[in-house]
Coordinates of C-alpha atoms in Angstrom, one line a residue:
M1 CA -8.7 -26.5 0.4
T2 CA -8.0 -23.2 2.0
S3 CA -5.8 -20.3 1.0
A4 CA -5.3 -16.6 1.5
R5 CA -7.8 -16.1 -1.4
D6 CA -10.7 -17.5 0.6
A7 CA -11.0 -14.1 2.3
P8 CA -11.9 -11.0 0.3
P9 CA -8.9 -8.9 -0.6
R10 CA -8.1 -6.2 2.0
P11 CA -8.8 -2.7 0.7
L12 CA -5.6 -0.6 0.3
G13 CA -7.4 2.1 2.1
E14 CA -5.8 5.5 2.9
A15 CA -2.3 4.2 2.4
V16 CA -2.3 5.3 -1.2
L17 CA -3.2 8.8 -0.4
D18 CA -0.6 9.6 2.2
G19 CA -3.3 9.6 4.9
G20 CA -5.9 11.5 2.9
S21 CA -9.3 10.3 1.9
H22 CA -11.4 9.9 -1.2
P23 CA -14.1 12.5 -1.7
A24 CA -17.7 11.3 -1.4
A25 CA -19.4 11.1 -4.7
S26 CA -22.8 12.8 -5.2
G27 CA -25.2 10.6 -7.2
P28 CA -23.8 7.7 -9.3
H29 CA -20.1 7.0 -9.1
R30 CA -18.3 8.4 -12.2
L31 CA -16.5 5.7 -14.2
L32 CA -14.5 6.7 -17.2
V33 CA -13.7 4.0 -19.7
V34 CA -11.0 3.8 -22.4
E35 CA -11.5 0.8 -24.7
G36 CA -7.9 0.6 -25.8
E37 CA -6.8 -1.3 -28.9
G38 CA -6.4 -4.9 -30.0
I39 CA -8.4 -7.1 -27.6
G40 CA -9.3 -4.0 -25.5
P41 CA -12.8 -3.4 -26.8
E42 CA -13.7 -7.1 -26.4
V43 CA -12.5 -7.5 -22.8
L44 CA -13.8 -4.1 -21.8
A45 CA -17.3 -5.0 -23.1
A46 CA -17.2 -8.2 -21.1
S47 CA -16.3 -6.3 -17.9
L48 CA -19.1 -3.7 -18.4
E49 CA -21.6 -6.5 -18.9
V50 CA -20.7 -7.9 -15.5
L51 CA -20.9 -4.4 -14.0
A52 CA -24.4 -4.0 -15.4
A53 CA -25.4 -7.3 -13.8
V54 CA -24.0 -6.1 -10.4
E55 CA -26.1 -2.9 -10.7
E56 CA -29.2 -4.7 -11.8
D57 CA -28.9 -7.1 -8.8
G58 CA -28.9 -4.2 -6.3
G59 CA -25.4 -2.9 -6.4
G60 CA -24.6 0.8 -6.2
A61 CA -25.1 3.1 -9.2
V62 CA -22.2 3.7 -11.5
G63 CA -22.4 6.2 -14.4
V64 CA -20.2 5.0 -17.3
Q65 CA -18.6 7.4 -19.8
V66 CA -16.7 5.9 -22.7
L67 CA -14.0 8.2 -23.9
R68 CA -13.8 8.2 -27.7
D69 CA -10.8 10.5 -27.9
E70 CA -8.0 8.3 -26.5
R71 CA -5.2 10.8 -27.0
V72 CA -3.3 11.1 -23.7
D73 CA -4.0 14.8 -23.3
A74 CA -7.8 14.3 -23.8
V75 CA -8.0 11.4 -21.5
A76 CA -5.9 13.2 -18.8
A77 CA -8.2 16.2 -19.0
A78 CA -11.3 14.0 -18.5
C79 CA -9.6 12.2 -15.7
R80 CA -8.8 15.3 -13.8
D81 CA -12.4 16.4 -13.9
A82 CA -13.7 13.0 -12.9
F83 CA -11.1 12.4 -10.2
A84 CA -12.1 15.7 -8.5
A85 CA -15.6 14.2 -8.2
G86 CA -14.4 10.9 -6.8
G87 CA -14.3 9.1 -10.2
A88 CA -11.8 6.6 -11.7
L89 CA -10.7 5.3 -15.0
L90 CA -10.9 1.7 -16.3
A91 CA -8.5 1.4 -19.2
G92 CA -8.5 -1.4 -21.8
P93 CA -5.1 -2.7 -22.9
R94 CA -3.1 -0.4 -25.3
G95 CA 0.4 -0.4 -26.7
G96 CA 2.9 2.4 -27.2
R97 CA 3.5 5.2 -24.7
F98 CA -0.1 5.6 -23.7
V99 CA 0.1 4.3 -20.1
Y100 CA 3.5 5.8 -19.3
D101 CA 2.5 9.2 -20.6
L102 CA -0.9 9.1 -18.9
R103 CA 0.7 8.3 -15.5
R104 CA 3.1 11.2 -15.9
A105 CA 0.3 13.6 -16.9
L106 CA -1.8 12.6 -13.9
G107 CA 1.0 12.2 -11.4
L108 CA 0.2 8.6 -10.7
Y109 CA 3.4 7.7 -8.9
C110 CA 2.8 4.1 -8.2
K111 CA 1.2 1.0 -9.6
I112 CA -0.1 -1.7 -7.2
S113 CA -0.6 -5.2 -8.6
P114 CA -2.1 -7.9 -6.4
I115 CA -0.9 -11.4 -6.8
N116 CA -3.2 -13.7 -4.9
P117 CA -3.9 -17.0 -6.8
W118 CA -7.4 -18.4 -7.1
P119 CA -7.9 -21.9 -5.7
E120 CA -10.1 -22.8 -8.6
L121 CA -7.1 -22.4 -10.9
W122 CA -4.3 -23.9 -8.8
E123 CA -3.9 -26.7 -11.4
V124 CA -3.7 -24.4 -14.4
G125 CA -0.4 -23.4 -15.9
C126 CA 3.2 -24.7 -15.4
L127 CA 3.6 -24.3 -11.6
R128 CA 2.4 -26.8 -9.1
A129 CA -0.5 -26.0 -6.8
A130 CA 1.8 -26.1 -3.8
A131 CA 3.8 -23.1 -5.2
R132 CA 0.6 -21.0 -5.1
R133 CA -1.4 -22.1 -2.1
D134 CA -0.3 -19.5 0.4
V135 CA 0.7 -16.6 -1.9
D136 CA -0.6 -13.2 -1.0
L137 CA 1.6 -10.6 -2.5
L138 CA 1.4 -6.9 -3.6
V139 CA 3.9 -5.6 -6.2
V140 CA 4.3 -1.9 -5.7
R141 CA 6.0 -0.3 -8.7
E142 CA 7.3 3.3 -9.0
N143 CA 5.7 4.8 -12.1
L144 CA 7.2 8.3 -12.8
F145 CA 11.0 7.8 -13.1
G146 CA 13.5 5.2 -14.2
V147 CA 14.2 4.0 -17.7
Y148 CA 10.6 4.2 -18.9
Q149 CA 10.4 7.9 -18.1
G150 CA 13.9 8.8 -19.3
E151 CA 14.9 10.7 -22.5
A152 CA 16.4 8.9 -25.5
V153 CA 18.2 10.3 -28.5
E154 CA 19.0 8.3 -31.5
H155 CA 22.3 8.9 -33.4
R156 CA 23.9 7.8 -36.6
D157 CA 27.5 8.1 -37.6
Q158 CA 29.9 6.3 -39.9
A159 CA 32.1 4.9 -37.1
R160 CA 29.3 3.4 -34.9
G161 CA 26.3 3.3 -37.2
R162 CA 23.0 3.7 -35.4
W163 CA 23.2 4.1 -31.7
V164 CA 20.9 5.3 -28.9
E165 CA 21.7 7.5 -25.9
H166 CA 19.2 7.0 -23.0
R167 CA 19.3 9.0 -19.8
F168 CA 17.1 8.7 -16.7
A169 CA 17.1 9.7 -13.1
Y170 CA 15.8 8.7 -9.7
P171 CA 15.5 11.6 -7.3
E172 CA 15.5 10.7 -3.6
G173 CA 12.0 12.3 -3.0
P174 CA 10.1 10.0 -5.3
V175 CA 12.1 7.0 -4.1
R176 CA 11.1 7.8 -0.5
R177 CA 7.5 8.4 -1.5
V178 CA 7.0 4.9 -3.0
L179 CA 8.9 3.3 -0.2
R180 CA 6.7 5.0 2.4
L181 CA 3.7 3.6 0.5
G182 CA 5.1 0.1 0.6
A183 CA 5.8 0.4 4.3
R184 CA 2.3 1.6 5.1
L185 CA 0.8 -1.2 3.1
A186 CA 3.1 -3.7 4.9
Q187 CA 1.9 -2.3 8.3
G188 CA -1.7 -3.4 7.4
R189 CA -0.6 -6.8 6.2
R190 CA 2.2 -9.1 7.5
G191 CA 4.7 -6.4 8.3
R192 CA 7.3 -7.4 5.6
M193 CA 8.6 -5.2 2.8
A194 CA 11.1 -6.5 0.2
V195 CA 12.8 -3.8 -2.0
V196 CA 14.2 -4.7 -5.4
V197 CA 17.7 -3.4 -6.4
K198 CA 20.7 -4.6 -8.4
E199 CA 23.7 -4.1 -6.2
G200 CA 26.4 -5.1 -8.7
G201 CA 25.0 -3.8 -11.9
L202 CA 23.6 -0.5 -10.6
P203 CA 25.5 0.2 -7.4
A204 CA 24.8 3.9 -7.0
L205 CA 21.1 3.6 -7.7
S206 CA 20.9 0.5 -5.4
R207 CA 22.5 2.5 -2.6
L208 CA 19.9 5.2 -2.9
W209 CA 17.0 2.7 -2.7
R210 CA 18.8 0.7 0.1
D211 CA 19.5 3.6 2.3
C212 CA 16.0 5.1 2.0
A213 CA 14.3 1.7 2.4
T214 CA 16.1 0.7 5.6
E215 CA 15.4 4.1 7.2
I216 CA 11.7 4.1 6.2
A217 CA 11.1 0.5 7.2
A218 CA 12.6 1.2 10.7
D219 CA 10.4 4.4 11.0
H220 CA 7.3 2.3 10.2
G221 CA 8.2 -0.7 12.3
V222 CA 8.2 -3.2 9.4
G223 CA 10.8 -5.7 8.3
C224 CA 12.9 -4.8 5.2
T225 CA 14.7 -7.2 2.9
L226 CA 16.8 -6.1 -0.1
L227 CA 16.6 -8.4 -3.2
D228 CA 18.6 -8.2 -6.4
V229 CA 16.1 -8.2 -9.2
D230 CA 17.3 -11.6 -10.6
Y231 CA 17.0 -13.2 -7.2
A232 CA 13.6 -11.5 -6.7
A233 CA 12.4 -13.2 -9.8
Y234 CA 13.6 -16.5 -8.4
C235 CA 11.9 -15.9 -5.1
M236 CA 8.6 -15.0 -6.7
V237 CA 8.5 -18.5 -8.2
Q238 CA 10.2 -20.6 -5.6
H239 CA 9.4 -18.8 -2.3
A240 CA 6.4 -16.5 -3.2
A241 CA 4.5 -17.3 0.0
E242 CA 7.3 -15.7 2.0
L243 CA 6.8 -12.3 0.2
D244 CA 4.4 -9.7 1.5
V245 CA 4.9 -6.3 -0.2
L246 CA 7.5 -6.1 -3.0
V247 CA 8.6 -2.5 -3.9
A248 CA 10.5 -2.0 -7.1
P249 CA 11.7 0.7 -9.5
N250 CA 9.7 1.2 -12.7
L251 CA 11.4 -1.3 -15.0
F252 CA 11.9 -4.0 -12.3
G253 CA 8.3 -3.7 -11.1
D254 CA 6.9 -4.0 -14.6
V255 CA 8.8 -7.3 -15.2
L256 CA 8.1 -8.8 -11.8
S257 CA 4.3 -8.0 -11.9
D258 CA 4.1 -9.8 -15.2
L259 CA 6.0 -12.7 -13.8
G260 CA 3.2 -12.9 -11.3
G261 CA 1.1 -14.3 -14.1
L262 CA 2.9 -17.6 -13.6
L263 CA 1.6 -17.7 -10.0
L264 CA -1.9 -16.8 -11.1
G265 CA -1.9 -19.3 -13.9
S266 CA -2.0 -17.0 -16.9
R267 CA -0.8 -13.5 -17.9
G268 CA -4.5 -13.0 -18.8
L269 CA -5.3 -12.8 -15.0
T270 CA -2.8 -10.0 -14.2
F271 CA -4.1 -6.5 -13.4
G272 CA -3.4 -3.4 -11.2
G273 CA -4.2 0.1 -10.3
S274 CA -2.1 3.3 -10.6
F275 CA -2.4 5.8 -7.8
G276 CA -1.2 9.4 -7.1
A277 CA -1.0 11.7 -4.2
V278 CA -4.6 12.9 -4.8
P279 CA -7.9 11.0 -5.2
G280 CA -8.4 9.2 -8.5
A281 CA -6.8 6.2 -10.1
V282 CA -6.4 4.3 -13.3
Y283 CA -7.1 0.5 -13.3
Q284 CA -6.0 -1.8 -16.1
T285 CA -4.8 -5.2 -17.1
N286 CA -1.1 -5.9 -16.9
H287 CA -1.1 -7.7 -20.2
G288 CA -0.9 -6.2 -23.7
A289 CA -3.3 -5.6 -26.5
A290 CA -2.7 -9.0 -28.1
H291 CA -3.4 -7.8 -31.6
D292 CA -3.0 -11.4 -32.9
L293 CA -6.2 -12.3 -30.9
A294 CA -8.2 -9.1 -31.7
G295 CA -11.7 -9.8 -33.2
R296 CA -11.3 -13.5 -32.7
D297 CA -13.3 -13.9 -29.5
R298 CA -10.4 -15.7 -27.8
A299 CA -9.1 -13.3 -25.3
D300 CA -9.6 -13.9 -21.5
P301 CA -11.6 -11.0 -20.0
A302 CA -10.8 -12.0 -16.4
A303 CA -8.0 -9.5 -15.8
Q304 CA -10.2 -6.7 -17.0
I305 CA -13.1 -7.9 -14.8
L306 CA -10.7 -8.1 -11.8
A307 CA -9.4 -4.6 -12.5
L308 CA -13.0 -3.5 -12.4
A309 CA -13.4 -5.2 -9.0
M310 CA -10.3 -3.5 -7.7
L311 CA -11.7 -0.2 -8.9
L312 CA -15.1 -0.7 -7.2
R313 CA -13.3 -1.6 -3.9
E314 CA -10.6 1.0 -3.9
S315 CA -12.1 4.1 -5.6
F316 CA -15.8 3.7 -5.0
G317 CA -15.8 2.0 -1.6
M318 CA -18.1 -0.7 -3.1
A319 CA -16.4 -3.7 -1.3
R320 CA -19.4 -5.9 -1.3
E321 CA -20.1 -5.4 -5.0
A322 CA -16.4 -6.1 -5.8
A323 CA -16.6 -9.3 -3.8
V324 CA -19.8 -10.4 -5.6
L325 CA -18.0 -9.8 -8.9
E326 CA -15.0 -11.8 -7.9
Q327 CA -17.1 -14.6 -6.5
A328 CA -19.1 -14.8 -9.7
L329 CA -16.0 -15.2 -11.7
R330 CA -14.8 -18.0 -9.4
R331 CA -18.2 -19.7 -9.7
V332 CA -17.8 -19.8 -13.5
W333 CA -14.3 -21.3 -13.2
A334 CA -15.4 -23.8 -10.6
A335 CA -18.2 -25.0 -13.0
G336 CA -15.5 -25.8 -15.5
W337 CA -16.0 -22.9 -17.9
R338 CA -12.6 -21.4 -19.2
T339 CA -11.1 -19.3 -21.9
E340 CA -8.3 -21.2 -23.7
D341 CA -5.5 -19.7 -21.6
L342 CA -6.9 -21.4 -18.5
A343 CA -7.7 -24.8 -20.1
E344 CA -7.2 -28.0 -18.2
E345 CA -8.6 -31.5 -18.5
G346 CA -12.4 -31.7 -18.3
C347 CA -13.1 -28.0 -18.7
R348 CA -15.3 -26.4 -21.4
I349 CA -13.7 -23.7 -23.5
V350 CA -15.6 -20.5 -24.3
G351 CA -14.8 -17.2 -25.9
T352 CA -14.5 -13.7 -24.6
R353 CA -18.2 -12.8 -25.0
E354 CA -19.5 -16.0 -23.5
M355 CA -17.2 -15.7 -20.5
G356 CA -18.6 -12.2 -19.9
R357 CA -22.1 -13.5 -20.2
L358 CA -21.5 -16.5 -17.8
T359 CA -20.0 -14.2 -15.2
A360 CA -22.8 -11.7 -15.5
R361 CA -25.4 -14.5 -15.0
A362 CA -23.4 -15.8 -12.0
V363 CA -23.7 -12.5 -10.2
A364 CA -27.4 -13.2 -9.3
E365 CA -26.5 -16.7 -8.2
V366 CA -23.8 -15.4 -5.9
R367 CA -26.1 -12.9 -4.3
E368 CA -28.8 -15.5 -3.8
R369 CA -26.5 -17.9 -2.2
A370 CA -25.1 -15.2 0.1
G371 CA -28.6 -13.9 1.0
V372 CA -27.7 -10.3 0.0

């Protein structure tokens, strides 16, 4: 079997920095860690165990700093300092407003979620293998505007009872900024950009995105398709292999990147990185904190491990180490070891900690096989 996944993911490169470059780090790369809540500490611990194995096996040096004060203002201050030195943040899953407020505090205007299914898991989940085989998709989500970054006021009166007034805006500049990013990414891939709108339900907002998208796509020499959000969801399941770069407003991008979990085989495999106009990024799972699984050694750490691999590749320039980490995880899956969300006939179910240990041990095996 072959697929787009048989080649290592292409680095996003300078596209996320508007043509800029990441500063070179002096000494160990600086990795900040926020454990999060719920299953966060468990999946974070598994990913750091794999990172330690990569370093022990000859990978580049990474200095890890766990942030104990997880208030947004404290994390943002630590990030600004680390980002200036070429660092990045690996965040465990959290609920509430944490991720939205942190993105706003750091100016992280987009989130990029790769959806590229793994051949070892094609038979997992409810979709047929044929629906996944040639899928290689980036969901590019605008982070700083839209419903999630609007202002809400709750009212009560005798006539209507309890009601909420919610206002949000989408200025043209930020819309153009995320569309330019999508077009630059498409230039380095298959040259196709799809932009998510809702023409009937949100005509004025859709016109803004449509007009900017068609102009920017033409300027960058890439194709541009406009998809209503409901049809975009259908296409992601029925025609996902035809999609290349999917650019969406905040709310639409959130839902569609989670829908990508169907293509991957589990929501426990979804992850992404949030980027700004300056160096530094935040990498995280796309799933929640799953408080019902917390402390039960049942959560899948794969998305957190894959977020770490994305971080190594994109922020630290450690493409070889990232590939080793991904190949180690694939080796464990191929050997039949799975967490319960990826269960299929004949596999062996393990918990969060054991999946981390198995992946860490597989790092040396991958390097030995590759002769590096």
